[in-house]
Amino acid sequence: GHAASDMPHLASADLARLLAEKRPLTLLDCREPEEYSDELGHIAGTVLIPVGEVAARAGEVPGDKPIVSICRSGKRALRAAQALRDAGRAEVWVLTGGMLAWNEAGLPVER
């Protein structure tokens, strides 16, 4: 496989722009269910699969469009992205800084 450092990252502003342009993306939130609706909220349209389940549930993640892996700070998202790569998903990105950075940028969330 690839080294984790090879994993491409996407800044919040860039993800927001891609979503505004209606680009086909799969957004994977790999936090725990209680975090999904906490004060940080989640990005509209995300699929929630906790990081520990991503390898086993990779089949639930559509493989026909790029995947953006999201967590609180970016660390778990990198692990989840690696699991998806190992499961054969070619295009996987990590949201830099996770939901903390997304919120700091004042971008919209759902709870």
mmCIF file of N, CA and C in Angstrom:
data_model
loop_
_atom_site.group_PDB
_atom_site.id
_atom_site.type_symbol
_atom_site.label_atom_id
_atom_site.label_comp_id
_atom_site.label_asym_id
_atom_site.label_seq_id
_atom_site.Cartn_x
_atom_site.Cartn_y
_atom_site.Cartn_z
ATOM 1 N N GLY A 1 0.789 -1.219 0.000
ATOM 2 C CA GLY A 1 0.000 0.000 0.000
ATOM 3 C C GLY A 1 0.814 1.258 0.000
ATOM 4 N N HIS A 2 0.113 2.351 0.143
ATOM 5 C CA HIS A 2 0.719 3.672 0.163
ATOM 6 C C HIS A 2 1.029 4.062 1.592
ATOM 7 N N ALA A 3 1.999 4.909 1.783
ATOM 8 C CA ALA A 3 2.256 5.469 3.103
ATOM 9 C C ALA A 3 1.139 6.452 3.435
ATOM 10 N N ALA A 4 0.828 6.561 4.715
ATOM 11 C CA ALA A 4 -0.241 7.466 5.133
ATOM 12 C C ALA A 4 0.053 8.894 4.691
ATOM 13 N N SER A 5 1.335 9.238 4.625
ATOM 14 C CA SER A 5 1.705 10.602 4.248
ATOM 15 C C SER A 5 1.363 10.907 2.791
ATOM 16 N N ASP A 6 1.102 9.860 2.002
ATOM 17 C CA ASP A 6 0.717 10.053 0.599
ATOM 18 C C ASP A 6 -0.739 10.480 0.470
ATOM 19 N N MET A 7 -1.512 10.327 1.547
ATOM 20 C CA MET A 7 -2.954 10.537 1.451
ATOM 21 C C MET A 7 -3.255 11.997 1.141
ATOM 22 N N PRO A 8 -3.988 12.256 0.060
ATOM 23 C CA PRO A 8 -4.290 13.652 -0.251
ATOM 24 C C PRO A 8 -5.263 14.255 0.750
ATOM 25 N N HIS A 9 -5.027 15.503 1.096
ATOM 26 C CA HIS A 9 -5.886 16.229 2.016
ATOM 27 C C HIS A 9 -6.621 17.345 1.283
ATOM 28 N N LEU A 10 -7.746 17.721 1.820
ATOM 29 C CA LEU A 10 -8.590 18.745 1.225
ATOM 30 C C LEU A 10 -8.930 19.746 2.326
ATOM 31 N N ALA A 11 -8.712 21.026 2.082
ATOM 32 C CA ALA A 11 -9.060 22.053 3.064
ATOM 33 C C ALA A 11 -10.570 22.263 3.081
ATOM 34 N N SER A 12 -11.068 22.751 4.217
ATOM 35 C CA SER A 12 -12.513 22.998 4.360
ATOM 36 C C SER A 12 -13.071 23.856 3.232
ATOM 37 N N ALA A 13 -12.372 24.943 2.912
ATOM 38 C CA ALA A 13 -12.864 25.868 1.875
ATOM 39 C C ALA A 13 -12.970 25.170 0.522
ATOM 40 N N ASP A 14 -12.021 24.268 0.247
ATOM 41 C CA ASP A 14 -12.033 23.559 -1.034
ATOM 42 C C ASP A 14 -13.184 22.557 -1.085
ATOM 43 N N LEU A 15 -13.411 21.854 0.040
ATOM 44 C CA LEU A 15 -14.536 20.928 0.078
ATOM 45 C C LEU A 15 -15.851 21.692 -0.076
ATOM 46 N N ALA A 16 -15.974 22.820 0.606
ATOM 47 C CA ALA A 16 -17.197 23.624 0.502
ATOM 48 C C ALA A 16 -17.451 24.045 -0.945
ATOM 49 N N ARG A 17 -16.367 24.415 -1.630
ATOM 50 C CA ARG A 17 -16.498 24.842 -3.031
ATOM 51 C C ARG A 17 -16.946 23.675 -3.921
ATOM 52 N N LEU A 18 -16.346 22.497 -3.711
ATOM 53 C CA LEU A 18 -16.732 21.319 -4.494
ATOM 54 C C LEU A 18 -18.203 20.967 -4.262
ATOM 55 N N LEU A 19 -18.647 21.073 -3.014
ATOM 56 C CA LEU A 19 -20.040 20.770 -2.699
ATOM 57 C C LEU A 19 -20.970 21.803 -3.341
ATOM 58 N N ALA A 20 -20.561 23.066 -3.311
ATOM 59 C CA ALA A 20 -21.368 24.131 -3.929
ATOM 60 C C ALA A 20 -21.474 23.906 -5.433
ATOM 61 N N GLU A 21 -20.417 23.336 -6.018
ATOM 62 C CA GLU A 21 -20.415 23.048 -7.459
ATOM 63 C C GLU A 21 -21.128 21.737 -7.771
ATOM 64 N N LYS A 22 -21.697 21.104 -6.730
ATOM 65 C CA LYS A 22 -22.443 19.849 -6.871
ATOM 66 C C LYS A 22 -21.570 18.724 -7.454
ATOM 67 N N ARG A 23 -20.291 18.728 -7.102
ATOM 68 C CA ARG A 23 -19.419 17.649 -7.547
ATOM 69 C C ARG A 23 -19.865 16.338 -6.905
ATOM 70 N N PRO A 24 -19.820 15.235 -7.655
ATOM 71 C CA PRO A 24 -20.171 13.952 -7.050
ATOM 72 C C PRO A 24 -19.088 13.503 -6.069
ATOM 73 N N LEU A 25 -19.432 13.473 -4.796
ATOM 74 C CA LEU A 25 -18.510 13.059 -3.743
ATOM 75 C C LEU A 25 -19.268 12.194 -2.749
ATOM 76 N N THR A 26 -18.560 11.260 -2.142
ATOM 77 C CA THR A 26 -19.109 10.550 -0.995
ATOM 78 C C THR A 26 -18.427 11.121 0.236
ATOM 79 N N LEU A 27 -19.210 11.619 1.188
ATOM 80 C CA LEU A 27 -18.664 12.166 2.421
ATOM 81 C C LEU A 27 -18.822 11.121 3.523
ATOM 82 N N LEU A 28 -17.702 10.675 4.066
ATOM 83 C CA LEU A 28 -17.719 9.660 5.116
ATOM 84 C C LEU A 28 -17.294 10.280 6.438
ATOM 85 N N ASP A 29 -18.192 10.286 7.406
ATOM 86 C CA ASP A 29 -17.870 10.776 8.748
ATOM 87 C C ASP A 29 -17.538 9.545 9.582
ATOM 88 N N CYS A 30 -16.316 9.496 10.126
ATOM 89 C CA CYS A 30 -15.892 8.284 10.828
ATOM 90 C C CYS A 30 -15.790 8.481 12.336
ATOM 91 N N ARG A 31 -16.534 9.466 12.859
ATOM 92 C CA ARG A 31 -16.580 9.655 14.303
ATOM 93 C C ARG A 31 -17.588 8.686 14.919
ATOM 94 N N GLU A 32 -17.782 8.794 16.223
ATOM 95 C CA GLU A 32 -18.765 7.951 16.908
ATOM 96 C C GLU A 32 -20.143 8.600 16.796
ATOM 97 N N PRO A 33 -21.204 7.778 16.882
ATOM 98 C CA PRO A 33 -22.555 8.320 16.698
ATOM 99 C C PRO A 33 -22.878 9.519 17.590
ATOM 100 N N GLU A 34 -22.410 9.504 18.839
ATOM 101 C CA GLU A 34 -22.739 10.632 19.734
ATOM 102 C C GLU A 34 -22.031 11.921 19.314
ATOM 103 N N GLU A 35 -20.917 11.788 18.591
ATOM 104 C CA GLU A 35 -20.204 12.980 18.125
ATOM 105 C C GLU A 35 -20.882 13.597 16.905
ATOM 106 N N TYR A 36 -21.615 12.753 16.175
ATOM 107 C CA TYR A 36 -22.203 13.157 14.903
ATOM 108 C C TYR A 36 -23.187 14.310 15.101
ATOM 109 N N SER A 37 -23.839 14.326 16.265
ATOM 110 C CA SER A 37 -24.823 15.386 16.512
ATOM 111 C C SER A 37 -24.425 16.257 17.697
ATOM 112 N N ASP A 38 -23.113 16.287 18.008
ATOM 113 C CA ASP A 38 -22.650 17.145 19.102
ATOM 114 C C ASP A 38 -22.530 18.593 18.625
ATOM 115 N N GLU A 39 -21.849 19.429 19.394
ATOM 116 C CA GLU A 39 -21.813 20.862 19.060
ATOM 117 C C GLU A 39 -21.152 21.135 17.712
ATOM 118 N N LEU A 40 -20.259 20.244 17.265
ATOM 119 C CA LEU A 40 -19.611 20.456 15.963
ATOM 120 C C LEU A 40 -20.531 20.079 14.811
ATOM 121 N N GLY A 41 -21.505 19.218 15.086
ATOM 122 C CA GLY A 41 -22.426 18.784 14.043
ATOM 123 C C GLY A 41 -21.730 17.986 12.954
ATOM 124 N N HIS A 42 -22.395 17.867 11.807
ATOM 125 C CA HIS A 42 -21.821 17.139 10.672
ATOM 126 C C HIS A 42 -22.207 17.856 9.378
ATOM 127 N N ILE A 43 -21.497 17.529 8.328
ATOM 128 C CA ILE A 43 -21.762 18.134 7.019
ATOM 129 C C ILE A 43 -22.951 17.415 6.390
ATOM 130 N N ALA A 44 -23.852 18.168 5.795
ATOM 131 C CA ALA A 44 -25.044 17.586 5.172
ATOM 132 C C ALA A 44 -24.652 16.495 4.175
ATOM 133 N N GLY A 45 -25.371 15.393 4.201
ATOM 134 C CA GLY A 45 -25.153 14.336 3.220
ATOM 135 C C GLY A 45 -24.081 13.328 3.570
ATOM 136 N N THR A 46 -23.515 13.417 4.789
ATOM 137 C CA THR A 46 -22.469 12.472 5.157
ATOM 138 C C THR A 46 -23.044 11.119 5.542
ATOM 139 N N VAL A 47 -22.245 10.090 5.297
ATOM 140 C CA VAL A 47 -22.528 8.724 5.745
ATOM 141 C C VAL A 47 -21.712 8.526 7.016
ATOM 142 N N LEU A 48 -22.336 8.039 8.087
ATOM 143 C CA LEU A 48 -21.621 7.828 9.349
ATOM 144 C C LEU A 48 -21.223 6.365 9.499
ATOM 145 N N ILE A 49 -19.909 6.105 9.503
ATOM 146 C CA ILE A 49 -19.377 4.777 9.815
ATOM 147 C C ILE A 49 -18.192 4.991 10.754
ATOM 148 N N PRO A 50 -18.321 4.645 12.040
ATOM 149 C CA PRO A 50 -17.213 4.858 12.978
ATOM 150 C C PRO A 50 -15.928 4.215 12.489
ATOM 151 N N VAL A 51 -14.799 4.860 12.781
ATOM 152 C CA VAL A 51 -13.510 4.449 12.233
ATOM 153 C C VAL A 51 -13.217 2.969 12.446
ATOM 154 N N GLY A 52 -13.604 2.429 13.596
ATOM 155 C CA GLY A 52 -13.332 1.026 13.880
ATOM 156 C C GLY A 52 -14.118 0.049 13.028
ATOM 157 N N GLU A 53 -15.153 0.555 12.346
ATOM 158 C CA GLU A 53 -16.015 -0.303 11.521
ATOM 159 C C GLU A 53 -15.770 -0.123 10.027
ATOM 160 N N VAL A 54 -14.945 0.859 9.672
ATOM 161 C CA VAL A 54 -14.787 1.196 8.243
ATOM 162 C C VAL A 54 -14.261 0.018 7.425
ATOM 163 N N ALA A 55 -13.247 -0.684 7.945
ATOM 164 C CA ALA A 55 -12.680 -1.803 7.178
ATOM 165 C C ALA A 55 -13.749 -2.854 6.889
ATOM 166 N N ALA A 56 -14.545 -3.200 7.915
ATOM 167 C CA ALA A 56 -15.570 -4.235 7.757
ATOM 168 C C ALA A 56 -16.743 -3.765 6.902
ATOM 169 N N ARG A 57 -16.997 -2.467 6.905
ATOM 170 C CA ARG A 57 -18.176 -1.932 6.214
ATOM 171 C C ARG A 57 -17.823 -1.146 4.954
ATOM 172 N N ALA A 58 -16.610 -1.337 4.446
ATOM 173 C CA ALA A 58 -16.174 -0.585 3.265
ATOM 174 C C ALA A 58 -17.127 -0.771 2.089
ATOM 175 N N GLY A 59 -17.771 -1.938 2.026
ATOM 176 C CA GLY A 59 -18.720 -2.209 0.954
ATOM 177 C C GLY A 59 -19.911 -1.270 0.939
ATOM 178 N N GLU A 60 -20.177 -0.609 2.074
ATOM 179 C CA GLU A 60 -21.296 0.332 2.153
ATOM 180 C C GLU A 60 -20.937 1.693 1.578
ATOM 181 N N VAL A 61 -19.643 1.892 1.305
ATOM 182 C CA VAL A 61 -19.189 3.187 0.797
ATOM 183 C C VAL A 61 -19.125 3.122 -0.725
ATOM 184 N N PRO A 62 -19.929 3.928 -1.419
ATOM 185 C CA PRO A 62 -19.937 3.861 -2.884
ATOM 186 C C PRO A 62 -18.538 4.035 -3.463
ATOM 187 N N GLY A 63 -18.207 3.221 -4.449
ATOM 188 C CA GLY A 63 -16.867 3.272 -5.021
ATOM 189 C C GLY A 63 -16.785 4.018 -6.327
ATOM 190 N N ASP A 64 -17.902 4.632 -6.744
ATOM 191 C CA ASP A 64 -17.959 5.242 -8.076
ATOM 192 C C ASP A 64 -17.632 6.731 -8.079
ATOM 193 N N LYS A 65 -17.332 7.298 -6.906
ATOM 194 C CA LYS A 65 -16.971 8.714 -6.856
ATOM 195 C C LYS A 65 -15.960 8.920 -5.745
ATOM 196 N N PRO A 66 -15.224 10.035 -5.789
ATOM 197 C CA PRO A 66 -14.213 10.273 -4.754
ATOM 198 C C PRO A 66 -14.838 10.311 -3.367
ATOM 199 N N ILE A 67 -14.083 9.843 -2.384
ATOM 200 C CA ILE A 67 -14.539 9.804 -0.996
ATOM 201 C C ILE A 67 -13.753 10.833 -0.199
ATOM 202 N N VAL A 68 -14.456 11.600 0.639
ATOM 203 C CA VAL A 68 -13.801 12.510 1.567
ATOM 204 C C VAL A 68 -14.049 11.975 2.975
ATOM 205 N N SER A 69 -12.976 11.660 3.684
ATOM 206 C CA SER A 69 -13.048 11.093 5.023
ATOM 207 C C SER A 69 -12.942 12.224 6.048
ATOM 208 N N ILE A 70 -13.864 12.191 7.020
ATOM 209 C CA ILE A 70 -14.027 13.315 7.945
ATOM 210 C C ILE A 70 -14.098 12.816 9.389
ATOM 211 N N CYS A 71 -13.382 13.490 10.304
ATOM 212 C CA CYS A 71 -13.552 13.198 11.730
ATOM 213 C C CYS A 71 -13.518 14.516 12.489
ATOM 214 N N ARG A 72 -13.121 14.485 13.760
ATOM 215 C CA ARG A 72 -13.095 15.724 14.546
ATOM 216 C C ARG A 72 -11.903 16.604 14.173
ATOM 217 N N SER A 73 -10.711 15.995 14.132
ATOM 218 C CA SER A 73 -9.492 16.784 13.913
ATOM 219 C C SER A 73 -8.703 16.369 12.679
ATOM 220 N N GLY A 74 -9.031 15.213 12.099
ATOM 221 C CA GLY A 74 -8.321 14.716 10.924
ATOM 222 C C GLY A 74 -7.534 13.448 11.158
ATOM 223 N N LYS A 75 -7.310 13.062 12.427
ATOM 224 C CA LYS A 75 -6.489 11.878 12.709
ATOM 225 C C LYS A 75 -7.214 10.577 12.390
ATOM 226 N N ARG A 76 -8.433 10.424 12.908
ATOM 227 C CA ARG A 76 -9.188 9.201 12.615
ATOM 228 C C ARG A 76 -9.541 9.118 11.139
ATOM 229 N N ALA A 77 -9.792 10.277 10.532
ATOM 230 C CA ALA A 77 -10.141 10.295 9.106
ATOM 231 C C ALA A 77 -9.012 9.708 8.266
ATOM 232 N N LEU A 78 -7.770 9.931 8.704
ATOM 233 C CA LEU A 78 -6.627 9.371 7.989
ATOM 234 C C LEU A 78 -6.632 7.850 8.113
ATOM 235 N N ARG A 79 -6.935 7.341 9.308
ATOM 236 C CA ARG A 79 -7.016 5.888 9.502
ATOM 237 C C ARG A 79 -8.138 5.288 8.659
ATOM 238 N N ALA A 80 -9.278 5.958 8.639
ATOM 239 C CA ALA A 80 -10.413 5.471 7.853
ATOM 240 C C ALA A 80 -10.079 5.498 6.364
ATOM 241 N N ALA A 81 -9.411 6.558 5.930
ATOM 242 C CA ALA A 81 -9.033 6.677 4.517
ATOM 243 C C ALA A 81 -8.087 5.546 4.126
ATOM 244 N N GLN A 82 -7.163 5.221 5.037
ATOM 245 C CA GLN A 82 -6.226 4.134 4.781
ATOM 246 C C GLN A 82 -6.971 2.805 4.641
ATOM 247 N N ALA A 83 -7.965 2.594 5.501
ATOM 248 C CA ALA A 83 -8.780 1.370 5.438
ATOM 249 C C ALA A 83 -9.530 1.291 4.111
ATOM 250 N N LEU A 84 -10.013 2.433 3.633
ATOM 251 C CA LEU A 84 -10.723 2.453 2.353
ATOM 252 C C LEU A 84 -9.771 2.183 1.201
ATOM 253 N N ARG A 85 -8.573 2.754 1.269
ATOM 254 C CA ARG A 85 -7.554 2.477 0.255
ATOM 255 C C ARG A 85 -7.251 0.977 0.217
ATOM 256 N N ASP A 86 -7.086 0.404 1.419
ATOM 257 C CA ASP A 86 -6.784 -1.032 1.508
ATOM 258 C C ASP A 86 -7.923 -1.871 0.942
ATOM 259 N N ALA A 87 -9.148 -1.329 1.001
ATOM 260 C CA ALA A 87 -10.321 -2.040 0.476
ATOM 261 C C ALA A 87 -10.499 -1.799 -1.018
ATOM 262 N N GLY A 88 -9.546 -1.079 -1.621
ATOM 263 C CA GLY A 88 -9.577 -0.919 -3.067
ATOM 264 C C GLY A 88 -10.174 0.372 -3.590
ATOM 265 N N ARG A 89 -10.498 1.304 -2.685
ATOM 266 C CA ARG A 89 -11.015 2.592 -3.151
ATOM 267 C C ARG A 89 -9.824 3.459 -3.557
ATOM 268 N N ALA A 90 -9.824 3.907 -4.803
ATOM 269 C CA ALA A 90 -8.659 4.625 -5.320
ATOM 270 C C ALA A 90 -8.625 6.081 -4.882
ATOM 271 N N GLU A 91 -9.766 6.752 -5.015
ATOM 272 C CA GLU A 91 -9.789 8.198 -4.763
ATOM 273 C C GLU A 91 -10.328 8.486 -3.374
ATOM 274 N N VAL A 92 -9.436 8.710 -2.433
ATOM 275 C CA VAL A 92 -9.835 9.017 -1.067
ATOM 276 C C VAL A 92 -9.087 10.256 -0.596
ATOM 277 N N TRP A 93 -9.806 11.175 -0.010
ATOM 278 C CA TRP A 93 -9.251 12.418 0.505
ATOM 279 C C TRP A 93 -9.565 12.519 1.993
ATOM 280 N N VAL A 94 -8.762 13.288 2.713
ATOM 281 C CA VAL A 94 -9.001 13.533 4.133
ATOM 282 C C VAL A 94 -9.289 15.021 4.314
ATOM 283 N N LEU A 95 -10.359 15.332 5.065
ATOM 284 C CA LEU A 95 -10.659 16.738 5.345
ATOM 285 C C LEU A 95 -9.657 17.245 6.373
ATOM 286 N N THR A 96 -8.814 18.185 5.952
ATOM 287 C CA THR A 96 -7.779 18.744 6.827
ATOM 288 C C THR A 96 -8.405 19.421 8.041
ATOM 289 N N GLY A 97 -7.973 18.994 9.239
ATOM 290 C CA GLY A 97 -8.474 19.636 10.452
ATOM 291 C C GLY A 97 -9.868 19.211 10.864
ATOM 292 N N GLY A 98 -10.479 18.334 10.069
ATOM 293 C CA GLY A 98 -11.774 17.767 10.427
ATOM 294 C C GLY A 98 -12.868 18.791 10.676
ATOM 295 N N MET A 99 -13.848 18.381 11.510
ATOM 296 C CA MET A 99 -14.990 19.245 11.793
ATOM 297 C C MET A 99 -14.597 20.482 12.603
ATOM 298 N N LEU A 100 -13.470 20.402 13.315
ATOM 299 C CA LEU A 100 -12.986 21.584 14.033
ATOM 300 C C LEU A 100 -12.686 22.706 13.034
ATOM 301 N N ALA A 101 -11.945 22.371 11.981
ATOM 302 C CA ALA A 101 -11.577 23.367 10.969
ATOM 303 C C ALA A 101 -12.804 23.830 10.187
ATOM 304 N N TRP A 102 -13.708 22.895 9.882
ATOM 305 C CA TRP A 102 -14.929 23.232 9.135
ATOM 306 C C TRP A 102 -15.750 24.258 9.927
ATOM 307 N N ASN A 103 -15.893 24.020 11.237
ATOM 308 C CA ASN A 103 -16.630 24.952 12.094
ATOM 309 C C ASN A 103 -15.907 26.293 12.216
ATOM 310 N N GLU A 104 -14.583 26.231 12.350
ATOM 311 C CA GLU A 104 -13.791 27.463 12.451
ATOM 312 C C GLU A 104 -13.972 28.335 11.217
ATOM 313 N N ALA A 105 -14.162 27.681 10.078
ATOM 314 C CA ALA A 105 -14.360 28.411 8.820
ATOM 315 C C ALA A 105 -15.779 28.950 8.691
ATOM 316 N N GLY A 106 -16.643 28.620 9.666
ATOM 317 C CA GLY A 106 -18.006 29.125 9.653
ATOM 318 C C GLY A 106 -18.884 28.467 8.601
ATOM 319 N N LEU A 107 -18.512 27.237 8.213
ATOM 320 C CA LEU A 107 -19.272 26.540 7.167
ATOM 321 C C LEU A 107 -20.474 25.813 7.776
ATOM 322 N N PRO A 108 -21.518 25.548 6.959
ATOM 323 C CA PRO A 108 -22.775 25.030 7.513
ATOM 324 C C PRO A 108 -22.682 23.586 8.006
ATOM 325 N N VAL A 109 -23.383 23.337 9.122
ATOM 326 C CA VAL A 109 -23.466 21.985 9.659
ATOM 327 C C VAL A 109 -24.909 21.631 9.966
ATOM 328 N N GLU A 110 -25.144 20.331 10.084
ATOM 329 C CA GLU A 110 -26.413 19.817 10.585
ATOM 330 C C GLU A 110 -26.110 19.115 11.904
ATOM 331 N N ARG A 111 -27.141 18.988 12.754
ATOM 332 C CA ARG A 111 -26.945 18.284 14.033
ATOM 333 C C ARG A 111 -28.000 17.217 14.219
#
